[in-house]
CSV table of C-alpha atoms in Angstrom, one decimal:
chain,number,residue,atom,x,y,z
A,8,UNK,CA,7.1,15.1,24.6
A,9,UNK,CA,6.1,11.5,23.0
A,10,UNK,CA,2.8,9.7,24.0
A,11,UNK,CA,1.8,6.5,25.0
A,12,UNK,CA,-1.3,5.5,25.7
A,13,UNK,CA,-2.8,3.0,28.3
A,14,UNK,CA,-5.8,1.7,28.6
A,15,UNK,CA,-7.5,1.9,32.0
A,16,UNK,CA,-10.0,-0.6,32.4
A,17,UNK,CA,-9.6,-0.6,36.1
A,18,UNK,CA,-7.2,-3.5,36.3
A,19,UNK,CA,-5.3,-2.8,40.0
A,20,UNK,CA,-2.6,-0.3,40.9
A,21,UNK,CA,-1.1,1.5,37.9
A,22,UNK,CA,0.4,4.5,39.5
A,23,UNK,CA,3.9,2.8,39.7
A,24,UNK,CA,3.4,1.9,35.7
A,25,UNK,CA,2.5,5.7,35.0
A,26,UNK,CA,5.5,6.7,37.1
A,27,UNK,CA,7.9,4.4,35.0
A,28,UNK,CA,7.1,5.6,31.7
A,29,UNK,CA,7.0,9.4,32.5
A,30,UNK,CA,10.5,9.1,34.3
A,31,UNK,CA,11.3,7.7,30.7
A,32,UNK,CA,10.1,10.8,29.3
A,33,UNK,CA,6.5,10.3,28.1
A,34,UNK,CA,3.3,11.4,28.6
A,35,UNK,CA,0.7,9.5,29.6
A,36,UNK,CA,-2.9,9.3,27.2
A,37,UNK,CA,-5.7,7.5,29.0
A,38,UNK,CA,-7.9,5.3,26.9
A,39,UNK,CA,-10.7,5.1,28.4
A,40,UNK,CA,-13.2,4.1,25.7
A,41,UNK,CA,-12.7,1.0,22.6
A,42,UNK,CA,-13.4,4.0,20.7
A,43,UNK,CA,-10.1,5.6,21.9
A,44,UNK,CA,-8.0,3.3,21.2
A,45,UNK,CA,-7.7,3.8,17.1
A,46,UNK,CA,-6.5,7.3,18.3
A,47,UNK,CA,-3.1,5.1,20.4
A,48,UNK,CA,0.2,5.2,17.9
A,49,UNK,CA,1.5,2.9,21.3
A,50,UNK,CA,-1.2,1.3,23.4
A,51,UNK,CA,0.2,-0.5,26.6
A,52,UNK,CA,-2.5,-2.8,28.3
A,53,UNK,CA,-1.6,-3.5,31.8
A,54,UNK,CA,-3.0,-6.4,33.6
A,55,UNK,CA,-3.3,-8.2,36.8
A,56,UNK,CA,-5.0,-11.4,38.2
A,57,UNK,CA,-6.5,-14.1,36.4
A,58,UNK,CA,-6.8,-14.4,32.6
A,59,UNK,CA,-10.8,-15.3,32.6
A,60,UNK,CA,-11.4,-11.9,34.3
A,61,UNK,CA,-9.2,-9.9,32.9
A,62,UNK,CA,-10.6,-11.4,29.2
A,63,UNK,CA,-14.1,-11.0,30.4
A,64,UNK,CA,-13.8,-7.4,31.5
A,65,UNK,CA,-12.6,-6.3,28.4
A,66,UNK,CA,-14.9,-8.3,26.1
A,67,UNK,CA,-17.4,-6.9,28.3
A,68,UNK,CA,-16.4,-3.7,27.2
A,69,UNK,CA,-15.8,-3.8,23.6
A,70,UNK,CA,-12.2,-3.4,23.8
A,71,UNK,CA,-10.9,-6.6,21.8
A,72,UNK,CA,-11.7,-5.8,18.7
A,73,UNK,CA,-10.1,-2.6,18.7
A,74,UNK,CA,-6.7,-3.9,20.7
A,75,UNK,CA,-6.8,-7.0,18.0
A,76,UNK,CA,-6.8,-4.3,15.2
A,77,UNK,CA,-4.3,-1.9,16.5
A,78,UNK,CA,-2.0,-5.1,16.9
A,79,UNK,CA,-2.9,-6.0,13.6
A,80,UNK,CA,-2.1,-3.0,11.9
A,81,UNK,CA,1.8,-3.1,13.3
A,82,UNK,CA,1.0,-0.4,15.8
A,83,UNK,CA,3.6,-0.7,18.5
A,84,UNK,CA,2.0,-2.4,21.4
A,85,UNK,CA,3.1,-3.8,25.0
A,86,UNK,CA,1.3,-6.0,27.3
A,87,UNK,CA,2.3,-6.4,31.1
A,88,UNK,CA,1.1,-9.5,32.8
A,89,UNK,CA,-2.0,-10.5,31.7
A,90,UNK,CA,-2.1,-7.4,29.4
A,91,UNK,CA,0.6,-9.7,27.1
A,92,UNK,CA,-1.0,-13.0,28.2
A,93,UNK,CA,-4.5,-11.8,26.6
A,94,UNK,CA,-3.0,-12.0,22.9
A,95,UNK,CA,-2.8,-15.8,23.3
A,96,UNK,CA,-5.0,-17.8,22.0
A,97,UNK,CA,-6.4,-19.2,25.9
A,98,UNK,CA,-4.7,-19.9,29.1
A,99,UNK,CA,-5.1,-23.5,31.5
A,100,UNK,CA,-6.2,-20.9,33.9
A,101,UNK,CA,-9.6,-20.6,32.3
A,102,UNK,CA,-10.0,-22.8,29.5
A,103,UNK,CA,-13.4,-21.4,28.2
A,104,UNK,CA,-12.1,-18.4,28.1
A,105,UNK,CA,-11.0,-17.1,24.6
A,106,UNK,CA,-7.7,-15.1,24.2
A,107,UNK,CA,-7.1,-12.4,21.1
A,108,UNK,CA,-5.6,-15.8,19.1
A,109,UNK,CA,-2.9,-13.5,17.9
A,110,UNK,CA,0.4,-15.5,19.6
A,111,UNK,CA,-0.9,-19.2,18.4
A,112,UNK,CA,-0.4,-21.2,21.4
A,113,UNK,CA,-1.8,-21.4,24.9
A,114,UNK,CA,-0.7,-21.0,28.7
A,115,UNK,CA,0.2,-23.6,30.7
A,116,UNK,CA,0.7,-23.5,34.3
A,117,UNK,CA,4.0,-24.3,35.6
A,118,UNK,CA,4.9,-27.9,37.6
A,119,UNK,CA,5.4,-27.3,41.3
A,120,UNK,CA,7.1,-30.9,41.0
A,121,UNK,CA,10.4,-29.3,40.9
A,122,UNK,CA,9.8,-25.6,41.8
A,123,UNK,CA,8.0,-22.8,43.7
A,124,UNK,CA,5.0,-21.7,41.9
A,125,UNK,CA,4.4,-18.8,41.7
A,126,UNK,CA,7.2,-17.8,39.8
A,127,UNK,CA,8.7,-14.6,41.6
A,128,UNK,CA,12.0,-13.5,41.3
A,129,UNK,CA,15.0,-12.2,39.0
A,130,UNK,CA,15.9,-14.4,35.9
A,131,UNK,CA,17.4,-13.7,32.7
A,132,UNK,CA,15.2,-12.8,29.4
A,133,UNK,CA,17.4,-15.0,26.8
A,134,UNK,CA,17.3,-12.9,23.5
A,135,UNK,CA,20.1,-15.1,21.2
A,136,UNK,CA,22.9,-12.9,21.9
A,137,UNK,CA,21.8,-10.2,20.8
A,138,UNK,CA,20.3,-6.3,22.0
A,139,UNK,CA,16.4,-7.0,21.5
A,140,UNK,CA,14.6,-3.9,22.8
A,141,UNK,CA,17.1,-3.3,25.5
A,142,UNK,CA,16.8,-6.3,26.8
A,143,UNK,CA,20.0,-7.1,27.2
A,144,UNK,CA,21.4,-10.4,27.2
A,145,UNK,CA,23.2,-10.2,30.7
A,146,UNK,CA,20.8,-8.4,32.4
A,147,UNK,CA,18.2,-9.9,35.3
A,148,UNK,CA,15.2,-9.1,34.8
A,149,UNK,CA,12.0,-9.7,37.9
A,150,UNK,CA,9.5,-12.3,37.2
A,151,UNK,CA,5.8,-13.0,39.2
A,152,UNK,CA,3.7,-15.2,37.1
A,153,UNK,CA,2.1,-18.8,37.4
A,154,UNK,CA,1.7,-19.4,33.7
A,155,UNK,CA,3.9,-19.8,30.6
A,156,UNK,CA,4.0,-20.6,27.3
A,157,UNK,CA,5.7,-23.6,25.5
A,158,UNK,CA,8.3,-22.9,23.3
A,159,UNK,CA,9.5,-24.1,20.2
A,160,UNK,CA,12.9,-22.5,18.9
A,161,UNK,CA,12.0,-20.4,15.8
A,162,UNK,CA,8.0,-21.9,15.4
A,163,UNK,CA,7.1,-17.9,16.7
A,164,UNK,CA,9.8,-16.4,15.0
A,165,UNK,CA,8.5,-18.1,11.8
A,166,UNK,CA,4.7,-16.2,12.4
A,167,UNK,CA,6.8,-12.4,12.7
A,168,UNK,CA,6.7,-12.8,16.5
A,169,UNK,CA,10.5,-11.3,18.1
A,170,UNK,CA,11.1,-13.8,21.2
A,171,UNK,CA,13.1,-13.7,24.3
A,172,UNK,CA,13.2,-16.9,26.9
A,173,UNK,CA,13.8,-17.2,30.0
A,174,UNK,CA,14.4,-21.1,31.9
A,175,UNK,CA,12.7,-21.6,35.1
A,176,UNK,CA,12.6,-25.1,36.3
A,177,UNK,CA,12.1,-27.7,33.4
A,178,UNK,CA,9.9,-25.2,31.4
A,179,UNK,CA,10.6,-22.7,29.4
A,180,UNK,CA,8.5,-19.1,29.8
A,181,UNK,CA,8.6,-16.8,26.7
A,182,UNK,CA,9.5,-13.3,27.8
């Protein structure tokens, strides 16, 4: 059976997480230690809450360094929540709080001038037509976050980063 591992830094509920990716047919790996995490071929970090926490906790612990690398090295990775907002390089949620810098751009919070924030709810995950990942360009997909990023068609996509959108409002959230 394949492996993933995730990193458990004690970041809320993850039962539901664990339940999704065995039902896809993997075993779960616990990382429990930065010394771990050389030993992930796939690392998921999880997150939820705010972005100063979640960065602090894991500074804290030593962990950055080795997620940065294993990033670095082209080791598949996937963030959830503030697990994929930690590789930016900050968020308007806590400005003095550094991100990994690996995604060069930082989180902004969305206007309630024209919408309900937070975002919660199904919206699409725009990938240019075409099958990124399985996301799949008709599919909905469900959304809870307050922040975004500001996008510029083809400045990631320019740095190696693979990109799908989705519109909410005015702005425009990376996905």
């Amino acid at each position: 059976m394949p492996t993933v591992h995730l990193l458990d830094y004690v970041a809320g509920n993850i039962r539901s997480l664990v339940n999704a990716i065995e039902k896809l047919g993997y075993e779960v790996d616990w990382i429990r230690s930065p010394e771990d995490v050389p030993k992930a071929e796939k690392l998921i970090l999880p997150g939820v809450g705010h972005f100063g926490h979640c960065l602090t906790q894991l500074s804290q612990a030593n962990y950055l360094p080795a997620i940065k690398k294993h990033i670095e090295e082209g080791k598949p990775f996937m963030g959830i929540c503030v697990g994929l907002q930690a590789l930016f390089e900050g968020s308007e949620e806590d400005p003095e709080v550094p991100g990994l810098g690996l995604i060069p751009s930082s989180l902004t919070r969305f206007d309630d001038q024209d919408k309900s924030v937070p975002h919660i709810g199904w919206n699409d995950a725009n990938t240019g037509g075409k099958v990124m990942y399985d996301l799949r360009p008709d599919s909905k997909y469900y959304y809870v976050h307050t922040y975004k990023s500001p996008y510029s068609k083809g400045e990631l996509e320019a740095k190696g980063w693979t990109v799908a959108t989705g519109t909410y409002g005015k702005g425009t959230a990376s996905a």
